[in-house]
Amino acid sequence: MSELQFEEQAVEDKFQTFIQTLTDSETYLEFAEASEALDEDSEATALLREFDQKQEQMQQGEFDQSVMSELQDLKSEIADNDTIQRHREAREALVELLQGTNEIITEQIGRKFAQSTGGGCC
């Protein structure tokens, strides 16, 4: 094994340790549980699907007061849904953890490690 291959293997081993540590963390486990709960909650998933459909209607130019009103009603229902809110909070906590990890890596290597190019979801 060449020195380069040895270094690459060492990095891969450390990366796998990082992934295992991440997936064992409370933050990730809560996100995984909240995701599973959301997947199993047909009412919550139906609300989210309907909300996405209404947003798509608006983006396609089907903008009228009834669609806007329906969208506002759906937003209220989503805000009141415990399963959706648990998932949102768990996702935000995981994103915060990963952003913190990114900042530490950036600081340690003296270069921007990962950078958002904008966009995203949700």
Short mmCIF file of C-alpha atoms in Angstrom, two decimals:
data_model
loop_
_atom_site.label_atom_id
_atom_site.label_comp_id
_atom_site.label_asym_id
_atom_site.label_seq_id
_atom_site.Cartn_x
_atom_site.Cartn_y
_atom_site.Cartn_z
CA MET A 1 0.00 0.00 0.00
CA SER A 2 1.47 3.36 -1.02
CA GLU A 3 1.68 6.24 1.41
CA LEU A 4 -1.11 8.06 -0.45
CA GLN A 5 -3.37 5.01 -0.23
CA PHE A 6 -2.51 4.69 3.45
CA GLU A 7 -3.45 8.35 4.05
CA GLU A 8 -6.68 7.99 2.08
CA GLN A 9 -7.58 4.89 4.09
CA ALA A 10 -6.84 6.75 7.33
CA VAL A 11 -9.13 9.60 6.25
CA GLU A 12 -11.84 7.10 5.25
CA ASP A 13 -11.54 5.36 8.64
CA LYS A 14 -11.86 8.66 10.50
CA PHE A 15 -14.79 9.65 8.30
CA GLN A 16 -16.57 6.39 9.13
CA THR A 17 -15.94 7.05 12.84
CA PHE A 18 -17.41 10.55 12.41
CA ILE A 19 -20.49 9.14 10.66
CA GLN A 20 -20.99 6.55 13.39
CA THR A 21 -20.62 9.22 16.09
CA LEU A 22 -23.11 11.44 14.28
CA THR A 23 -25.69 8.68 13.81
CA ASP A 24 -25.31 7.71 17.49
CA SER A 25 -25.89 11.29 18.68
CA GLU A 26 -29.09 12.28 20.46
CA THR A 27 -29.68 14.98 17.86
CA TYR A 28 -29.59 12.52 14.97
CA LEU A 29 -31.58 9.85 16.82
CA GLU A 30 -34.33 12.38 17.58
CA PHE A 31 -34.38 13.41 13.92
CA ALA A 32 -34.63 9.76 12.82
CA GLU A 33 -37.46 9.08 15.28
CA ALA A 34 -39.29 12.27 14.29
CA SER A 35 -38.90 11.35 10.59
CA GLU A 36 -40.31 7.89 11.20
CA ALA A 37 -43.21 9.35 13.18
CA LEU A 38 -43.93 11.77 10.34
CA ASP A 39 -43.82 8.97 7.75
CA GLU A 40 -46.32 6.99 9.82
CA ASP A 41 -48.70 9.93 10.41
CA SER A 42 -51.02 9.90 7.42
CA GLU A 43 -52.80 13.09 8.48
CA ALA A 44 -49.54 15.01 8.78
CA THR A 45 -48.18 13.74 5.47
CA ALA A 46 -51.48 14.56 3.75
CA LEU A 47 -51.30 18.12 5.12
CA LEU A 48 -47.77 18.56 3.83
CA ARG A 49 -48.66 17.10 0.45
CA GLU A 50 -51.67 19.40 0.12
CA PHE A 51 -49.57 22.40 1.16
CA ASP A 52 -46.95 21.55 -1.48
CA GLN A 53 -49.68 21.21 -4.13
CA LYS A 54 -51.14 24.62 -3.25
CA GLN A 55 -47.69 26.21 -3.39
CA GLU A 56 -47.11 24.62 -6.77
CA GLN A 57 -50.45 26.00 -8.01
CA MET A 58 -49.36 29.48 -6.99
CA GLN A 59 -45.97 29.09 -8.69
CA GLN A 60 -47.70 28.01 -11.89
CA GLY A 61 -49.67 31.22 -11.94
CA GLU A 62 -52.90 29.89 -10.44
CA PHE A 63 -52.85 32.71 -7.95
CA ASP A 64 -56.20 33.79 -6.63
CA GLN A 65 -57.66 34.62 -3.27
CA SER A 66 -59.11 31.13 -2.71
CA VAL A 67 -55.74 29.44 -3.21
CA MET A 68 -54.11 32.00 -0.92
CA SER A 69 -56.79 31.43 1.72
CA GLU A 70 -56.40 27.65 1.48
CA LEU A 71 -52.64 28.03 1.81
CA GLN A 72 -53.04 30.13 4.96
CA ASP A 73 -55.44 27.57 6.45
CA LEU A 74 -52.98 24.79 5.71
CA LYS A 75 -50.14 26.77 7.30
CA SER A 76 -52.22 27.06 10.47
CA GLU A 77 -52.99 23.35 10.48
CA ILE A 78 -49.33 22.53 9.94
CA ALA A 79 -48.32 24.84 12.80
CA ASP A 80 -50.81 23.05 15.07
CA ASN A 81 -49.68 19.54 14.10
CA ASP A 82 -47.39 18.10 16.78
CA THR A 83 -45.82 15.49 14.49
CA ILE A 84 -44.86 18.07 11.87
CA GLN A 85 -43.52 20.48 14.48
CA ARG A 86 -41.48 17.76 16.19
CA HIS A 87 -39.95 16.86 12.83
CA ARG A 88 -39.25 20.51 11.97
CA GLU A 89 -37.54 21.11 15.32
CA ALA A 90 -35.49 17.90 15.05
CA ARG A 91 -34.45 18.79 11.48
CA GLU A 92 -33.41 22.29 12.57
CA ALA A 93 -31.35 20.87 15.45
CA LEU A 94 -29.60 18.44 13.09
CA VAL A 95 -28.88 21.20 10.57
CA GLU A 96 -27.47 23.34 13.38
CA LEU A 97 -25.21 20.46 14.49
CA LEU A 98 -23.97 19.90 10.94
CA GLN A 99 -23.39 23.61 10.38
CA GLY A 100 -21.37 23.73 13.59
CA THR A 101 -19.36 20.74 12.42
CA ASN A 102 -18.73 22.48 9.11
CA GLU A 103 -17.53 25.61 10.90
CA ILE A 104 -15.09 23.59 13.03
CA ILE A 105 -13.70 21.79 9.97
CA THR A 106 -13.38 25.11 8.13
CA GLU A 107 -11.52 26.61 11.08
CA GLN A 108 -9.22 23.61 11.44
CA ILE A 109 -8.20 23.42 7.78
CA GLY A 110 -8.07 27.17 7.24
CA ARG A 111 -10.36 27.05 4.20
CA LYS A 112 -14.07 27.00 3.64
CA PHE A 113 -14.94 23.33 3.87
CA ALA A 114 -18.51 23.37 2.58
CA GLN A 115 -20.53 26.29 1.48
CA SER A 116 -24.18 26.73 0.63
CA THR A 117 -24.85 27.88 -2.89
CA GLY A 118 -28.31 29.02 -1.92
CA GLY A 119 -31.60 27.38 -2.59
CA GLY A 120 -32.55 24.43 -0.49
CA CYS A 121 -35.85 23.14 0.60
CA CYS A 122 -38.53 23.70 3.17
#
